[in-house]
Amino acid sequence: MNREVLAVRHVHFEDLGSLEQVLGERAWFVRYLDVGLARVEAPNPEAPALTVVLGGPISAFDDASYPTLKPLLALLEKRIAAGLPTLGICLGAQLIARVLGARVHALGRKEIGWSGLTLTEAGRNSPMRHFDGAHTSMLHWHGDTFDLPADAVRLASTNVCENQAFSWGANVLGLQCHPEIRGDRFERWLIGHANEIESTPGIDAKQLRADTERLSPALERAAHAAFGEWLDALAPARS
């Protein structure tokens, strides 16, 4: 059985986090493709059992400045057309939405920090129920958003951003938020995003660090349950 996972990583500190542990427990083999160090067009899009496109500080619609977006969009298009399991987190979710024909655009403000998700009925009946804002908080870190793609199902929202999570078919999941975050790795986020933190009014590294220390343990437990459930429920790809 194919258990290869291709994780497309834009910046080194935004990795699979909690998801990597869940995959390891299920004996899935993870291979990272680091954008800028490897050719995005090199892998066979249909070879991995699961492809995860992770977050990053660029905009999903800025093809002119970042030519790596074009082959990445092509990779996602082929996987989704083949019905293969595909997960997008933050930038990855925006790219999936774009492949599905939705508009990706600036949110109008930064959503950075911890706040709970409000789940839709569909979200409460999916693995996302583990992220219910009544029980756990969620890390957010983005300035762009996307319209809900046609035929997609909205799973979660916040007051700032309506489309926080969606599913499309049985095997595609987009998460604007960051359920994968691990508290013991968060200092790298603060260092890597230092300029953005300093230039965003109302955002403070000390507060982000304190909130993460307090809230990440519950999120890590929720992510372990949610990711595990989602992986176990993946449907066979269409022939």
Coordinates of C-alpha atoms in Angstrom, one line a residue:
M1 CA 0.0 0.0 0.0
N2 CA 1.3 3.4 -1.0
R3 CA 1.9 5.5 2.2
E4 CA 4.0 8.3 0.7
V5 CA 3.2 11.9 1.7
L6 CA 4.6 14.8 -0.2
A7 CA 4.7 18.0 1.9
V8 CA 5.3 21.1 -0.1
R9 CA 7.0 23.6 2.3
H10 CA 7.5 27.3 1.6
V11 CA 9.4 28.3 4.7
H12 CA 11.2 25.8 6.9
F13 CA 9.4 26.6 10.2
E14 CA 5.9 26.1 8.7
D15 CA 6.1 22.3 8.6
L16 CA 3.6 19.5 9.2
G17 CA 3.7 20.0 13.0
S18 CA 1.1 17.8 14.7
L19 CA 0.2 16.2 11.5
E20 CA 3.6 14.6 11.1
Q21 CA 3.2 12.7 14.4
V22 CA -0.2 11.4 13.3
L23 CA 1.2 10.3 10.0
G24 CA 4.1 8.5 11.7
E25 CA 1.8 6.6 14.0
R26 CA 0.1 5.3 10.8
A27 CA 3.5 4.4 9.2
W28 CA 3.1 7.0 6.4
F29 CA 6.5 8.1 5.0
V30 CA 6.9 11.9 4.7
R31 CA 9.0 13.6 2.1
Y32 CA 9.3 17.4 2.1
L33 CA 9.7 19.4 -1.1
D34 CA 11.2 22.8 -0.1
V35 CA 10.1 25.4 -2.5
G36 CA 13.2 27.3 -3.7
L37 CA 15.5 24.3 -3.1
A38 CA 13.8 21.8 -5.3
R39 CA 11.8 22.0 -8.6
V40 CA 8.1 22.1 -7.9
E41 CA 7.4 20.6 -11.3
A42 CA 9.7 17.6 -10.6
P43 CA 7.4 15.2 -8.7
N44 CA 4.7 13.2 -10.4
P45 CA 1.6 14.8 -9.0
E46 CA -0.3 11.5 -8.8
A47 CA 2.4 9.5 -7.2
P48 CA 2.1 10.3 -3.5
A49 CA -0.8 8.9 -1.5
L50 CA -1.3 12.3 0.1
T51 CA 0.0 15.7 -0.8
V52 CA 0.0 18.6 1.7
V53 CA 0.7 22.1 0.6
L54 CA 1.8 24.2 3.7
G55 CA 1.7 27.9 4.5
G56 CA 4.0 30.7 3.6
P57 CA 4.1 34.5 3.5
I58 CA 3.5 35.0 -0.2
S59 CA 0.1 35.7 -1.9
A60 CA -1.5 32.8 -3.8
F61 CA -2.4 35.2 -6.7
D62 CA 1.1 36.8 -7.1
D63 CA 2.3 34.7 -10.0
A64 CA 4.3 37.6 -11.5
S65 CA 6.6 37.8 -8.5
Y66 CA 6.7 34.2 -7.6
P67 CA 6.9 31.8 -10.6
T68 CA 6.9 28.7 -8.4
L69 CA 3.1 29.2 -8.0
K70 CA 2.3 28.2 -11.6
P71 CA 3.8 24.6 -11.4
L72 CA 2.3 24.2 -7.9
L73 CA -1.1 25.1 -9.2
A74 CA -0.7 22.6 -12.0
L75 CA 0.3 19.9 -9.4
L76 CA -2.8 20.6 -7.4
E77 CA -5.0 20.6 -10.4
K78 CA -3.9 17.2 -11.5
R79 CA -4.3 15.7 -8.1
I80 CA -7.7 17.1 -7.5
A81 CA -8.9 16.0 -11.0
A82 CA -7.7 12.5 -10.1
G83 CA -9.6 12.4 -6.8
L84 CA -6.4 12.0 -4.8
P85 CA -6.1 13.0 -1.1
T86 CA -5.0 16.6 -0.9
L87 CA -4.7 19.0 2.1
G88 CA -3.9 22.7 2.0
I89 CA -3.0 24.8 5.1
C90 CA -3.1 28.6 4.9
L91 CA -1.4 29.4 1.6
G92 CA -2.1 25.8 0.6
A93 CA -5.8 26.2 1.1
Q94 CA -5.8 29.4 -0.9
L95 CA -4.1 27.6 -3.8
I96 CA -6.6 24.8 -3.7
A97 CA -9.4 27.3 -3.7
R98 CA -7.8 29.0 -6.7
V99 CA -7.5 25.7 -8.6
L100 CA -11.2 25.1 -7.9
G101 CA -12.0 28.4 -9.6
A102 CA -12.6 30.6 -6.5
R103 CA -11.2 34.2 -6.1
V104 CA -8.3 34.6 -3.7
H105 CA -7.9 38.2 -2.4
A106 CA -6.7 40.4 0.4
L107 CA -8.7 40.1 3.5
G108 CA -8.4 43.8 4.3
R109 CA -6.8 43.2 7.7
K110 CA -4.4 40.8 9.3
E111 CA -5.8 37.9 11.3
I112 CA -2.9 37.0 13.6
G113 CA -3.3 35.3 16.9
W114 CA -5.5 32.9 18.8
S115 CA -9.3 32.7 18.6
G116 CA -11.9 30.0 18.4
L117 CA -13.6 28.6 15.3
T118 CA -17.3 28.7 14.7
L119 CA -18.3 25.5 13.1
T120 CA -21.0 25.0 10.5
E121 CA -23.4 22.0 10.8
A122 CA -21.2 20.2 8.3
G123 CA -18.1 21.1 10.3
R124 CA -19.7 19.6 13.5
N125 CA -20.3 16.4 11.6
S126 CA -16.8 16.1 10.4
P127 CA -13.3 15.7 12.0
M128 CA -13.4 19.5 12.4
R129 CA -15.6 19.1 15.4
H130 CA -12.5 18.6 17.4
F131 CA -11.6 22.2 16.7
D132 CA -14.9 23.6 18.0
G133 CA -14.2 27.0 19.5
A134 CA -16.3 26.1 22.6
H135 CA -13.5 23.6 23.6
T136 CA -10.2 24.8 22.0
S137 CA -8.7 27.9 20.5
M138 CA -7.0 28.1 17.0
L139 CA -3.9 29.9 15.7
H140 CA -4.5 32.3 12.8
W141 CA -1.8 33.9 10.7
H142 CA -2.9 35.4 7.3
G143 CA -3.8 38.6 5.5
D144 CA -5.4 37.0 2.4
T145 CA -8.6 34.9 2.1
F146 CA -10.7 33.2 -0.6
D147 CA -14.2 32.8 -1.8
L148 CA -15.8 29.5 -1.1
P149 CA -15.3 27.3 -4.3
A150 CA -18.2 26.0 -6.2
D151 CA -19.4 22.6 -4.7
A152 CA -17.2 23.1 -1.7
V153 CA -18.7 22.8 1.9
R154 CA -17.8 25.4 4.4
L155 CA -16.8 23.8 7.7
A156 CA -15.7 26.7 9.9
S157 CA -15.5 30.5 10.2
T158 CA -14.3 33.3 12.5
N159 CA -15.7 36.8 12.9
V160 CA -12.8 38.1 10.8
C161 CA -12.7 35.5 8.1
E162 CA -15.7 33.6 6.8
N163 CA -13.9 30.8 5.1
Q164 CA -11.6 29.1 7.6
A165 CA -12.1 25.5 6.5
F166 CA -13.8 23.7 3.6
S167 CA -14.0 20.3 2.1
W168 CA -14.4 19.5 -1.6
G169 CA -15.5 16.0 -2.4
A170 CA -14.2 13.1 -0.2
N171 CA -10.5 13.8 -0.3
V172 CA -9.8 17.5 -0.5
L173 CA -9.5 19.7 2.7
G174 CA -8.5 23.3 2.9
L175 CA -7.7 25.0 6.2
Q176 CA -7.0 28.7 6.3
C177 CA -6.1 28.4 10.0
H178 CA -3.1 26.6 11.6
P179 CA -4.2 23.5 13.5
E180 CA -0.8 21.9 12.8
I181 CA 1.0 24.3 15.1
R182 CA 3.1 22.9 17.9
G183 CA 4.0 25.0 21.0
D184 CA 7.5 23.7 21.2
R185 CA 8.3 24.9 17.7
F186 CA 6.5 28.3 17.9
E187 CA 9.6 30.4 18.6
R188 CA 10.7 29.8 15.1
W189 CA 7.5 31.4 13.9
L190 CA 8.1 34.5 16.0
I191 CA 11.6 34.9 14.6
G192 CA 10.7 34.1 11.0
H193 CA 7.8 36.6 11.1
A194 CA 9.5 39.2 13.2
N195 CA 9.1 42.0 10.6
E196 CA 5.4 41.3 10.1
I197 CA 4.8 41.2 13.9
E198 CA 6.5 44.6 14.3
S199 CA 4.7 46.2 11.5
T200 CA 1.2 45.0 12.4
P201 CA -0.7 47.2 14.9
G202 CA -1.9 45.3 18.0
I203 CA 0.3 42.3 17.5
D204 CA 2.9 41.6 20.1
A205 CA 5.5 38.8 20.1
K206 CA 5.4 38.4 23.9
Q207 CA 1.6 38.1 23.9
L208 CA 1.7 35.6 21.0
R209 CA 4.3 33.5 22.9
A210 CA 2.2 33.5 26.1
D211 CA -1.0 32.7 24.3
T212 CA 0.7 29.8 22.5
E213 CA 2.1 28.4 25.7
R214 CA -1.3 28.5 27.3
L215 CA -3.5 27.3 24.4
S216 CA -1.3 25.1 22.2
P217 CA -1.5 21.9 24.3
A218 CA -5.3 21.7 23.9
L219 CA -5.0 22.4 20.1
E220 CA -2.3 19.7 19.7
R221 CA -4.7 17.1 21.3
A222 CA -7.5 18.3 19.1
A223 CA -5.3 18.2 16.0
H224 CA -4.2 14.7 16.8
A225 CA -7.8 13.5 16.9
A226 CA -9.0 15.5 13.9
F227 CA -6.1 14.7 11.6
G228 CA -6.2 11.0 12.5
E229 CA -9.9 10.8 11.9
W230 CA -9.6 12.6 8.5
L231 CA -6.7 10.3 7.4
D232 CA -8.7 7.2 8.4
A233 CA -11.7 8.3 6.5
L234 CA -10.0 9.1 3.1
A235 CA -11.9 7.6 0.2
P236 CA -10.2 5.5 -2.5
A237 CA -9.2 7.6 -5.5
R238 CA -11.3 7.4 -8.6
S239 CA -10.0 5.0 -11.2

